[in-house]
């Protein structure tokens, strides 16, 4: 059995390791990674591994053993190509076909998340495994790095769909990283007219306007909640929380307009304190959004094929597999990047794309 | 100017006082109270006055002065009769007409809640003031004590409407006091088939079944969340939190089924701690419901006129105005009452009605 290179996260650190090639089981496909995005949740999982696994354990998703010393092969935003099929497969896609997929394996132990579950291969590796029944061929006009962005776009689409926002209501997108931009893309495609983007970084605000926000404001100097309420009038304000910093949440709840809806798009592992009386008198709705439905993922891939998303502006850097640990160190600090794409089939340090 | 009797709450105690009769201002009507329900929120406000007023002050609803030593003339669930009109009124309802109303005065200071706002008369008094434009005449076949129940029924209807529950989804009503029963009534009228009522008191469970619950279980001995999830299958579970005990909330959130919706119908002034990761992985929705829309109030009154609600079973006792402080002491402890109706036009201790 031959080996392959894989980025393995354990104890808060990434290491490039040589590990055995995965072998596809029943219904599975061995794929070669062509491109994989670095997700904010990968950074979060690396920084807060134990908190995340405590939650998983509380939910019965992981064993106590895995919880004690989680080793994760990261990577769940990918474009790959079919290498070989396991048993019990239909093999309708020829070897070499470029594919993407919702990042799940359907096993006897249940649905396992690719790139987040101990013992499950992720796409920060030269090769990994996918479920044949979930494969989506990548349209020819969608390059590898674009296909890898179907996943974060689907996260934004799901959050927007969950909110059930109508075109006349007002969206406030707080935080204009990849998920904030994905929300803006989904809101624009849904026909929402008033999309207020809020980010303290000027370049992120510019990106938000480029992707379809109608307003972009700096929350350090303007009151984004008040502007939203003013523009909404009697309509509802839907706030998409895309910052991902738990300590900001009580302030969000405190300042949220009457009858607004707050959608959490990211996982905060910290507990937050909620003043129920305040939320009641304001009649807030709070929604928690997690992953997406398969059809939302497919729709995001189709949006890329339709040219509805300027994915090139989102892809701010590429990096080879040996450059990933250093790239992570950089991304853990304040930075201007939106989406960094790993190309695990090559070596190479981070290269800016714009 | 003549005086009248009024129950005044201050410093956590109720006192029967002789106070000057109110004088209707522009657009206002002087009414005589025929019946007024004791609401759980009246008990809560009496027990936790300072906490409630701290929240009101934080929202800018009350002045710092009112916050320091709130004196409240309670009573917001009422049937009354028109006594006299203030200036700038159309006077289309003859003096003596039985009326009810959403409990609000529309003043230059904004919308003020009747029975909850310092300086605003409440219906635990012989007389109080209403807004002419908000008056609803009480249909002849709706007795006084029934008309007083339009208000709590509207609270339940609003919570159910906010949840947007469909007939095939599963409702779990946690706590079968007046608001729990009002939710059950609204759910049944909406056509919801599976309504699980949960209450540790056997008589409350019997009432829940009488009012239309399909199942009634004791949460001390059965897992109401698990039963709800089982009966829901792939459908959504909507949990109506009608217990009103803040310390139970974290456990509710912990045990709530995947993709369920938790609707808070009562005001908790205590802060609660929310594990966002858990709520996210389960994709919970949390909705806070407060009061109702005027049309929901009118619809509740119409339900009573239509004979859709067995209000007689809800009215467990009546009390004269001088018996109110003693009735409050009794209601503050565990008891079997559902709705106690005050008749402020007479004296008399609590008399059971069933």
XYZ file of C-alpha atoms in Angstrom:
708
model
C 0.000 0.000 0.000
C 1.438 3.351 -0.994
C 1.523 6.473 1.100
C 0.262 9.998 0.500
C 0.736 13.430 1.992
C -1.908 14.747 4.335
C -2.271 17.702 6.670
C -3.240 16.372 10.087
C -4.474 18.583 12.898
C -3.877 17.514 16.469
C -3.380 19.357 19.716
C -3.944 22.709 18.032
C -1.247 22.262 15.399
C -1.131 21.230 11.731
C 1.516 18.806 10.559
C 2.322 17.515 7.090
C 2.376 13.738 7.439
C 2.931 10.731 5.211
C 0.011 8.414 5.818
C -1.334 5.329 4.018
C -3.572 5.965 0.996
C -7.243 5.488 1.870
C -9.047 2.455 0.453
C -12.640 3.025 -0.697
C -15.225 0.890 1.062
C -18.658 -0.139 -0.127
C -20.310 2.681 -2.106
C -17.199 4.852 -1.788
C -14.892 6.464 -4.308
C -11.193 7.300 -4.020
C -10.636 10.843 -5.276
C -7.594 13.019 -5.796
C -7.852 16.549 -4.414
C -7.453 19.257 -7.071
C -8.307 22.216 -4.816
C -9.507 22.690 -1.249
C -10.527 25.888 0.508
C -9.377 26.836 3.991
C -12.542 27.477 5.994
C -12.924 29.683 9.049
C -14.273 26.618 10.819
C -10.964 24.819 10.146
C -9.163 27.650 11.932
C -11.753 27.568 14.720
C -11.485 23.806 15.112
C -7.696 24.081 15.333
C -7.825 26.837 17.922
C -10.723 25.424 19.979
C -10.450 21.666 19.359
C -11.377 20.627 22.850
C -14.411 22.910 23.100
C -15.738 21.652 19.778
C -15.221 18.030 20.742
C -16.855 18.573 24.110
C -19.958 19.700 22.210
C -19.713 16.767 19.797
C -19.377 14.373 22.733
C -22.381 15.955 24.468
C -24.344 15.288 21.295
C -23.077 11.718 21.080
C -21.435 12.416 17.699
C -17.934 11.327 18.767
C -16.643 8.730 21.158
C -15.041 9.609 24.461
C -11.794 8.232 23.034
C -11.821 10.573 20.036
C -12.704 13.408 22.362
C -9.635 12.880 24.494
C -7.112 13.410 21.696
C -8.784 14.343 18.409
C -6.695 13.960 15.249
C -8.474 15.534 12.313
C -7.607 15.423 8.634
C -9.103 18.780 7.679
C -10.669 19.846 4.378
C -14.346 19.955 3.390
C -14.480 22.563 0.559
C -13.079 20.764 -2.441
C -12.808 19.960 -6.089
C -11.459 16.469 -6.743
C -11.188 13.897 -9.529
C -12.293 10.281 -9.569
C -9.368 7.857 -9.155
C -10.988 4.503 -8.412
C -14.185 2.960 -7.164
C -14.827 0.732 -4.154
C -17.192 -2.249 -4.120
C -20.945 -1.820 -4.693
C -20.568 1.214 -6.932
C -22.232 2.036 -10.250
C -19.159 3.786 -11.656
C -21.161 5.980 -14.022
C -18.574 8.777 -13.872
C -15.347 7.878 -15.732
C -12.042 7.908 -13.867
C -10.626 11.447 -14.124
C -14.023 13.155 -13.918
C -13.849 16.320 -11.870
C -16.307 16.142 -8.995
C -17.404 17.866 -5.828
C -19.833 16.735 -3.137
C -21.480 17.621 0.097
C -18.749 16.605 2.573
C -20.352 13.519 4.055
C -19.781 9.785 4.101
C -22.822 7.618 4.730
C -21.519 4.786 6.884
C -22.948 2.206 9.213
C -22.029 4.575 12.041
C -24.260 7.214 10.434
C -23.440 10.317 8.433
C -19.820 11.342 9.015
C -18.530 14.798 8.141
C -15.545 14.811 5.772
C -12.734 17.017 7.067
C -14.121 17.315 10.598
C -14.405 13.747 11.903
C -11.556 11.745 13.457
C -10.547 8.785 11.229
C -12.282 10.282 8.175
C -9.956 11.566 5.427
C -10.213 15.252 4.523
C -9.337 17.232 1.421
C -6.178 18.854 2.840
C -4.679 15.559 1.602
C -3.558 14.308 -1.761
C -6.355 11.734 -1.764
C -9.530 11.153 0.227
C -12.828 9.263 0.027
C -16.282 10.350 -1.079
C -19.689 8.717 -1.293
C -20.536 7.770 -4.879
C -24.212 8.599 -4.476
C -23.421 12.173 -3.435
C -20.952 13.037 -6.230
C -21.693 16.031 -8.426
C -19.692 16.351 -11.665
C -18.149 19.817 -11.965
C -19.299 21.683 -15.089
C -16.497 22.295 -17.586
C -16.593 26.068 -17.235
C -16.091 25.911 -13.460
C -12.359 25.801 -12.599
C -11.124 23.719 -9.667
C -10.802 26.600 -7.214
C -14.285 27.847 -8.138
C -15.840 24.412 -7.573
C -14.218 24.347 -4.128
C -16.271 27.447 -3.307
C -19.627 25.754 -3.881
C -19.428 24.660 -0.252
C -19.114 28.065 1.479
C -21.633 29.506 -0.988
C -24.071 26.773 0.086
C -23.549 27.744 3.744
C -24.629 31.295 2.916
C -27.519 30.093 0.753
C -28.793 27.838 3.531
C -28.669 30.646 6.098
C -30.592 32.910 3.726
C -33.147 30.196 2.903
C -33.637 29.449 6.593
C -34.463 33.091 7.274
C -37.166 33.003 4.587
C -36.367 36.639 3.817
C -38.564 38.303 1.189
C -37.278 40.805 -1.397
C -38.808 43.764 0.452
C -37.256 42.955 3.817
C -33.877 44.277 4.953
C -30.775 42.115 5.343
C -27.918 43.122 7.594
C -24.825 41.023 6.938
C -22.469 41.466 9.881
C -18.979 40.384 8.896
C -17.875 40.208 5.263
C -15.573 37.202 5.168
C -16.380 34.267 2.876
C -19.656 33.388 4.639
C -20.797 37.005 4.771
C -20.072 37.332 1.057
C -21.862 34.022 0.403
C -24.916 35.405 2.223
C -24.750 38.566 0.101
C -24.572 36.465 -3.087
C -27.589 34.394 -1.995
C -29.547 37.484 -0.931
C -28.891 39.171 -4.263
C -29.920 36.060 -6.235
C -33.088 35.916 -4.091
C -33.923 39.466 -5.161
C -33.460 41.170 -1.779
C -33.068 44.863 -2.517
C -31.651 46.262 0.715
C -28.509 44.425 1.785
C -26.458 46.259 4.406
C -22.933 44.911 4.801
C -21.078 45.695 7.996
C -17.340 45.166 8.485
C -14.610 47.210 10.163
C -12.198 46.461 7.271
C -12.499 48.829 4.303
C -11.394 46.202 1.754
C -14.051 43.781 3.002
C -16.691 46.489 2.651
C -15.538 47.106 -0.922
C -15.869 43.390 -1.633
C -19.362 43.367 -0.115
C -20.448 46.156 -2.453
C -18.808 44.333 -5.375
C -20.816 41.194 -4.542
C -24.126 43.030 -4.380
C -24.563 44.784 -1.018
C -26.589 47.969 -1.381
C -24.868 49.625 1.589
C -21.562 48.963 3.341
C -20.784 50.510 6.690
C -18.096 50.442 9.341
C -19.720 49.298 12.611
C -16.941 50.967 14.596
C -18.106 54.375 13.391
C -21.767 53.932 12.384
C -24.699 52.141 14.016
C -25.478 49.347 11.589
C -28.560 48.266 13.557
C -30.070 51.743 13.521
C -29.461 52.136 9.784
C -31.101 48.733 9.194
C -34.139 49.680 11.267
C -34.476 53.009 9.468
C -34.285 51.443 6.024
C -36.689 48.661 7.062
C -39.454 50.937 8.347
C -42.300 48.524 9.083
C -40.488 45.577 7.418
C -38.462 42.957 9.174
C -34.680 43.179 9.551
C -32.824 39.894 9.208
C -29.335 39.986 10.711
C -26.858 37.414 9.422
C -24.213 36.946 12.086
C -21.094 36.138 10.028
C -18.448 37.537 12.378
C -18.075 34.421 14.477
C -16.851 36.163 17.625
C -19.000 34.957 20.524
C -18.302 37.908 22.779
C -20.003 40.236 20.292
C -23.306 38.336 20.476
C -24.827 39.881 23.641
C -24.241 43.323 22.151
C -25.928 42.185 18.900
C -28.950 40.981 20.851
C -29.019 44.182 22.885
C -28.964 46.392 19.791
C -31.044 44.286 17.387
C -34.127 46.155 16.142
C -37.656 45.260 17.286
C -39.039 42.112 15.634
C -35.763 41.379 13.886
C -34.429 37.923 13.160
C -30.855 37.002 14.034
C -29.370 34.143 12.012
C -26.198 32.533 13.351
C -24.155 31.183 10.456
C -21.144 30.063 12.422
C -20.512 27.806 15.367
C -19.605 29.552 18.577
C -18.394 27.089 21.151
C -18.485 29.664 23.913
C -21.682 29.964 25.925
C -23.548 33.219 25.526
C -25.810 34.935 28.018
C -29.245 35.828 26.789
C -31.558 38.302 28.463
C -34.908 36.683 27.720
C -36.952 39.693 28.805
C -35.167 41.924 26.338
C -35.546 39.381 23.546
C -39.229 38.986 24.432
C -40.122 42.652 24.545
C -38.411 43.042 21.156
C -39.992 39.798 19.863
C -36.701 38.597 18.411
C -36.293 35.440 16.395
C -32.993 33.603 16.683
C -32.112 30.984 14.109
C -29.120 28.689 14.067
C -27.948 27.618 10.629
C -25.707 24.594 10.083
C -24.353 23.224 6.797
C -27.018 23.071 4.022
C -29.286 20.722 2.144
C -27.810 18.753 -0.804
C -30.002 20.703 -3.230
C -28.618 23.985 -1.866
C -25.103 22.700 -2.494
C -26.032 21.718 -6.062
C -27.676 25.110 -6.593
C -24.470 26.870 -5.473
C -22.418 24.848 -7.950
C -24.928 25.801 -10.656
C -24.640 29.492 -9.709
C -20.898 29.222 -10.317
C -21.524 27.562 -13.694
C -24.045 30.295 -14.573
C -21.414 32.968 -13.916
C -23.526 34.437 -11.124
C -20.606 34.626 -8.696
C -17.326 36.466 -9.224
C -15.387 33.674 -7.554
C -12.051 35.074 -8.808
C -12.399 38.038 -6.474
C -12.954 35.671 -3.554
C -9.847 33.567 -4.188
C -7.121 35.707 -2.672
C -4.304 33.141 -2.478
C -3.200 29.625 -3.359
C -0.813 27.411 -1.434
C 0.853 24.028 -1.885
C 0.472 21.269 0.689
C 3.769 21.929 2.469
C 2.849 25.601 2.839
C -0.388 24.936 4.725
C 0.933 25.061 8.337
C 2.567 28.447 7.680
C -0.546 29.702 5.888
C -2.612 28.734 8.950
C -0.321 30.691 11.256
C -0.831 33.715 9.024
C -4.629 33.266 8.814
C -4.923 32.985 12.603
C -3.871 36.650 12.811
C -5.765 39.627 11.357
C -5.369 39.549 7.569
C -6.922 40.669 4.302
C -7.600 37.255 2.815
C -10.981 35.962 1.788
C -10.510 32.432 0.486
C -7.163 30.652 0.431
C -7.125 27.583 -1.813
C -4.872 24.625 -1.062
C -3.547 22.598 -4.000
C -2.436 19.420 -2.202
C -0.968 17.868 -5.376
C 1.993 20.265 -5.260
C 4.370 21.918 -2.833
C 4.678 25.680 -2.510
C 4.275 28.612 -0.146
C 1.306 30.973 -0.175
C 0.983 33.035 -3.378
C -1.381 35.987 -3.512
C -3.821 35.900 -6.445
C -4.661 39.576 -6.709
C -63.962 64.618 42.369
C -65.062 61.264 43.796
C -62.832 58.418 44.778
C -62.770 54.754 43.777
C -61.220 51.563 45.021
C -58.105 50.267 43.307
C -55.571 47.552 43.929
C -52.124 49.124 43.836
C -48.926 47.110 43.692
C -45.761 48.566 45.141
C -42.663 47.120 46.717
C -43.859 43.570 46.062
C -47.195 43.969 47.854
C -50.786 44.634 46.825
C -52.865 47.136 48.756
C -56.501 48.148 48.410
C -56.477 51.932 48.150
C -58.998 54.722 47.733
C -57.748 56.854 44.876
C -59.293 59.613 42.764
C -61.473 58.490 39.846
C -59.611 58.758 36.539
C -60.662 61.479 34.100
C -60.668 60.496 30.423
C -58.360 62.560 28.228
C -58.589 63.205 24.506
C -59.798 60.084 22.663
C -60.233 58.197 25.949
C -63.195 56.537 27.603
C -63.927 56.043 31.304
C -65.040 52.454 31.847
C -66.264 50.495 34.845
C -64.596 47.112 35.361
C -67.055 44.200 35.287
C -64.433 41.408 35.425
C -60.634 41.194 35.334
C -58.422 38.127 35.184
C -55.361 37.630 37.357
C -52.491 36.947 34.970
C -49.298 35.045 35.713
C -47.442 38.151 34.598
C -49.182 40.131 37.372
C -47.785 37.654 39.889
C -44.392 37.804 38.195
C -44.377 41.580 38.153
C -45.245 41.635 41.856
C -42.532 39.167 42.756
C -39.833 40.538 40.428
C -40.780 44.215 40.117
C -37.250 45.520 40.112
C -35.961 43.036 37.542
C -38.841 43.847 35.186
C -38.340 47.576 35.582
C -34.610 47.254 35.031
C -35.433 45.699 31.661
C -38.034 48.381 30.901
C -35.506 51.068 31.806
C -32.862 49.445 29.594
C -35.370 49.624 26.746
C -36.204 53.249 27.513
C -39.845 52.332 28.222
C -39.933 53.815 31.733
C -38.208 56.744 33.368
C -35.452 56.321 35.919
C -37.875 57.810 38.479
C -40.539 55.161 37.839
C -37.851 52.513 37.943
C -36.740 53.505 41.428
C -40.117 52.892 43.114
C -42.703 51.519 40.680
C -46.349 51.742 41.747
C -48.537 49.751 39.386
C -52.298 49.565 39.158
C -52.530 46.033 37.826
C -55.143 44.504 35.512
C -55.003 44.025 31.743
C -57.474 41.104 31.085
C -60.882 42.697 31.399
C -64.501 43.148 30.533
C -65.797 46.661 31.272
C -68.696 48.956 30.468
C -68.683 52.420 29.015
C -69.320 55.109 31.657
C -68.390 58.387 29.967
C -66.377 59.767 27.094
C -63.502 62.219 27.109
C -63.006 65.007 24.553
C -62.408 64.229 20.847
C -64.427 60.999 20.900
C -67.055 59.729 18.462
C -69.181 58.116 21.183
C -70.682 55.545 18.821
C -71.093 52.988 21.641
C -73.865 53.957 24.107
C -73.024 54.386 27.787
C -73.439 50.980 29.436
C -72.122 49.015 26.436
C -69.986 46.078 27.518
C -66.531 46.354 25.972
C -63.074 44.885 25.996
C -59.878 46.081 24.333
C -56.259 45.399 23.760
C -54.758 46.878 26.954
C -53.099 49.956 25.516
C -53.500 53.699 25.672
C -52.166 55.657 22.728
C -50.711 58.797 24.260
C -48.257 61.486 23.277
C -45.656 59.498 25.206
C -46.346 56.526 22.924
C -48.266 53.304 23.462
C -48.675 52.649 27.184
C -49.632 49.232 28.542
C -52.765 49.233 30.715
C -52.174 47.408 33.997
C -48.380 47.350 33.696
C -47.318 50.998 33.414
C -46.810 53.363 36.355
C -49.448 56.143 36.382
C -51.751 54.225 34.027
C -54.958 52.864 35.594
C -55.492 49.103 35.482
C -58.562 46.902 35.671
C -57.998 45.699 39.252
C -59.854 48.952 39.984
C -63.485 49.952 39.968
C -62.862 52.260 37.014
C -60.093 52.791 34.498
C -59.442 54.360 31.096
C -59.420 52.903 27.602
C -58.764 54.224 24.126
C -62.012 54.742 22.211
C -60.495 53.644 18.887
C -59.471 50.282 20.352
C -62.800 49.342 21.995
C -64.464 46.093 21.005
C -68.097 45.607 22.004
C -68.568 42.270 23.765
C -71.089 39.998 21.978
C -74.248 39.382 24.021
C -73.595 35.666 24.425
C -70.148 36.231 25.947
C -70.406 36.748 29.738
C -68.127 39.204 31.522
C -65.688 36.624 32.838
C -65.443 35.008 29.392
C -64.717 38.344 27.693
C -61.899 38.882 30.195
C -60.296 35.732 28.805
C -59.984 37.087 25.260
C -56.662 38.561 26.366
C -54.852 35.384 27.513
C -56.371 33.512 24.560
C -54.834 36.133 22.251
C -51.426 35.583 23.884
C -51.637 31.889 22.972
C -52.947 32.631 19.490
C -50.105 35.055 18.831
C -47.475 32.529 19.962
C -49.011 29.898 17.696
C -49.255 32.304 14.753
C -45.643 33.391 15.237
C -44.496 29.779 15.029
C -46.277 29.377 11.678
C -46.973 25.756 12.606
C -48.719 23.665 9.956
C -51.384 21.010 10.720
C -48.935 18.148 10.094
C -46.233 19.422 12.421
C -46.029 18.495 16.091
C -46.709 20.924 18.928
C -45.325 20.374 22.409
C -47.000 22.640 24.951
C -44.840 22.678 28.074
C -46.872 23.932 31.020
C -50.673 23.834 31.022
C -51.654 26.980 32.870
C -53.846 29.594 31.157
C -51.288 30.388 28.445
C -50.554 26.715 27.775
C -54.282 26.065 27.440
C -54.629 29.143 25.206
C -51.900 27.716 22.955
C -53.733 24.383 22.848
C -56.986 26.155 21.888
C -55.224 28.089 19.115
C -53.421 24.966 17.875
C -56.658 23.004 17.725
C -58.482 25.806 15.872
C -55.530 25.920 13.443
C -56.034 22.229 12.716
C -52.822 20.925 14.286
C -53.336 17.203 14.836
C -50.571 16.280 17.243
C -50.599 18.462 20.349
C -48.558 17.065 23.238
C -49.296 18.711 26.563
C -46.712 18.401 29.317
C -47.364 19.283 32.958
C -46.402 17.636 36.260
C -49.931 18.267 37.672
C -52.504 15.598 36.788
C -55.456 18.027 36.850
C -53.667 20.353 34.427
C -53.034 17.427 32.094
C -56.733 16.529 32.241
C -57.619 20.113 31.342
C -55.141 20.029 28.452
C -56.856 16.943 27.034
C -60.259 18.587 27.584
C -59.112 21.614 25.567
C -57.843 19.558 22.654
C -54.394 18.128 23.363
C -53.900 14.762 21.653
C -51.438 13.568 24.319
C -50.786 14.662 27.887
C -47.697 13.519 29.735
C -45.945 14.080 33.023
C -42.428 15.406 32.274
C -41.211 14.171 35.655
C -41.781 10.589 34.550
C -41.709 10.626 30.735
C -39.434 12.334 28.216
C -41.753 14.792 26.505
C -39.052 15.822 24.002
C -38.400 12.260 22.905
C -42.112 11.537 22.470
C -42.457 14.723 20.406
C -39.525 13.769 18.185
C -40.895 10.249 17.704
C -44.356 11.469 16.757
C -42.877 14.139 14.462
C -40.674 11.798 12.428
C -39.324 14.063 9.659
C -41.646 16.932 10.614
C -40.760 19.883 12.761
C -41.479 19.987 16.502
C -42.613 23.357 17.846
C -42.174 23.699 21.592
C -44.314 26.302 23.329
C -42.568 27.251 26.559
C -45.502 28.080 28.868
C -43.894 27.152 32.190
C -42.243 30.478 32.790
C -39.457 29.167 35.022
C -36.169 30.497 33.676
C -33.983 27.837 35.262
C -35.695 25.146 33.185
C -34.705 26.793 29.912
C -31.130 25.479 29.508
C -32.454 21.948 29.986
C -35.166 22.603 27.366
C -32.524 23.761 24.892
C -30.310 20.788 25.721
C -33.110 18.277 25.139
C -34.970 19.967 22.268
C -35.124 17.750 19.170
C -33.094 18.491 16.030
C -34.507 21.348 13.929
C -37.179 22.128 16.492
C -38.513 25.575 17.206
C -38.785 26.867 20.772
C -41.365 29.608 21.313
C -41.133 31.594 24.549
C -44.590 32.804 25.536
C -43.656 34.351 28.848
C -41.198 36.939 30.051
C -38.271 35.605 31.994
C -36.343 38.381 33.628
C -33.486 36.103 34.569
C -30.611 35.776 32.117
C -30.187 32.353 30.563
C -27.032 30.737 29.282
C -27.153 29.460 25.752
C -24.702 27.001 24.269
C -24.586 28.283 20.704
C -22.729 25.255 19.366
C -25.425 22.907 20.589
C -28.180 25.125 19.196
C -26.307 25.331 15.899
C -25.657 21.632 15.438
C -29.349 21.031 16.162
C -30.372 23.990 13.949
C -32.792 25.287 16.573
C -35.075 28.243 16.071
C -35.901 30.341 19.118
C -38.803 32.751 18.958
C -39.885 35.243 21.567
C -43.585 36.054 21.606
C -44.988 39.181 23.293
C -48.613 40.305 23.506
C -50.523 39.968 20.155
C -51.826 41.936 17.217
C -55.220 43.699 17.593
C -56.731 41.330 15.015
C -55.597 38.334 17.069
C -57.318 39.818 20.114
C -60.535 40.352 18.112
C -60.283 36.804 16.757
C -60.030 35.427 20.318
C -63.135 37.337 21.364
C -64.905 35.929 18.305
C -63.820 32.381 19.250
C -65.518 32.877 22.605
C -68.675 34.132 20.870
C -68.562 31.141 18.516
C -68.520 28.754 21.468
C -65.112 27.424 20.409
C -63.637 27.718 23.895
C -64.958 26.110 27.069
C -64.136 29.217 29.107
C -66.211 27.949 32.072
C -63.647 25.223 32.726
C -60.883 27.823 32.759
C -62.553 30.103 35.319
C -61.734 28.344 38.574
C -62.557 31.129 41.042
C -63.982 34.626 41.476
C -62.983 37.204 44.058
C -64.168 40.646 45.149
C -61.803 43.624 45.229
C -61.007 43.411 48.946
C -60.117 39.718 48.561
C -57.422 40.316 45.952
C -54.357 40.658 48.229
C -55.219 37.386 49.963
C -55.903 35.690 46.604
C -52.457 36.815 45.406
C -50.781 35.282 48.465
C -52.534 32.014 47.650
C -51.667 32.127 43.918
C -47.997 32.775 44.702
C -47.833 29.235 46.122
C -48.435 25.987 44.239
C -52.183 25.712 43.546
C -54.752 24.155 41.253
C -56.238 27.352 39.827
C -56.330 28.236 36.196
C -57.973 31.647 35.899
C -59.135 33.673 38.875
C -61.523 36.488 37.964
C -61.674 39.696 40.006
C -65.018 41.513 40.215
C -63.860 44.932 41.443
C -67.421 46.290 41.782
C -67.981 44.141 44.886
C -66.254 42.941 48.022
C -65.750 39.260 48.803
C -63.171 36.566 49.419
C -62.155 33.968 46.838
C -64.956 31.578 45.833
C -64.194 28.446 43.842
C -66.282 28.046 40.677
C -66.011 24.295 40.200
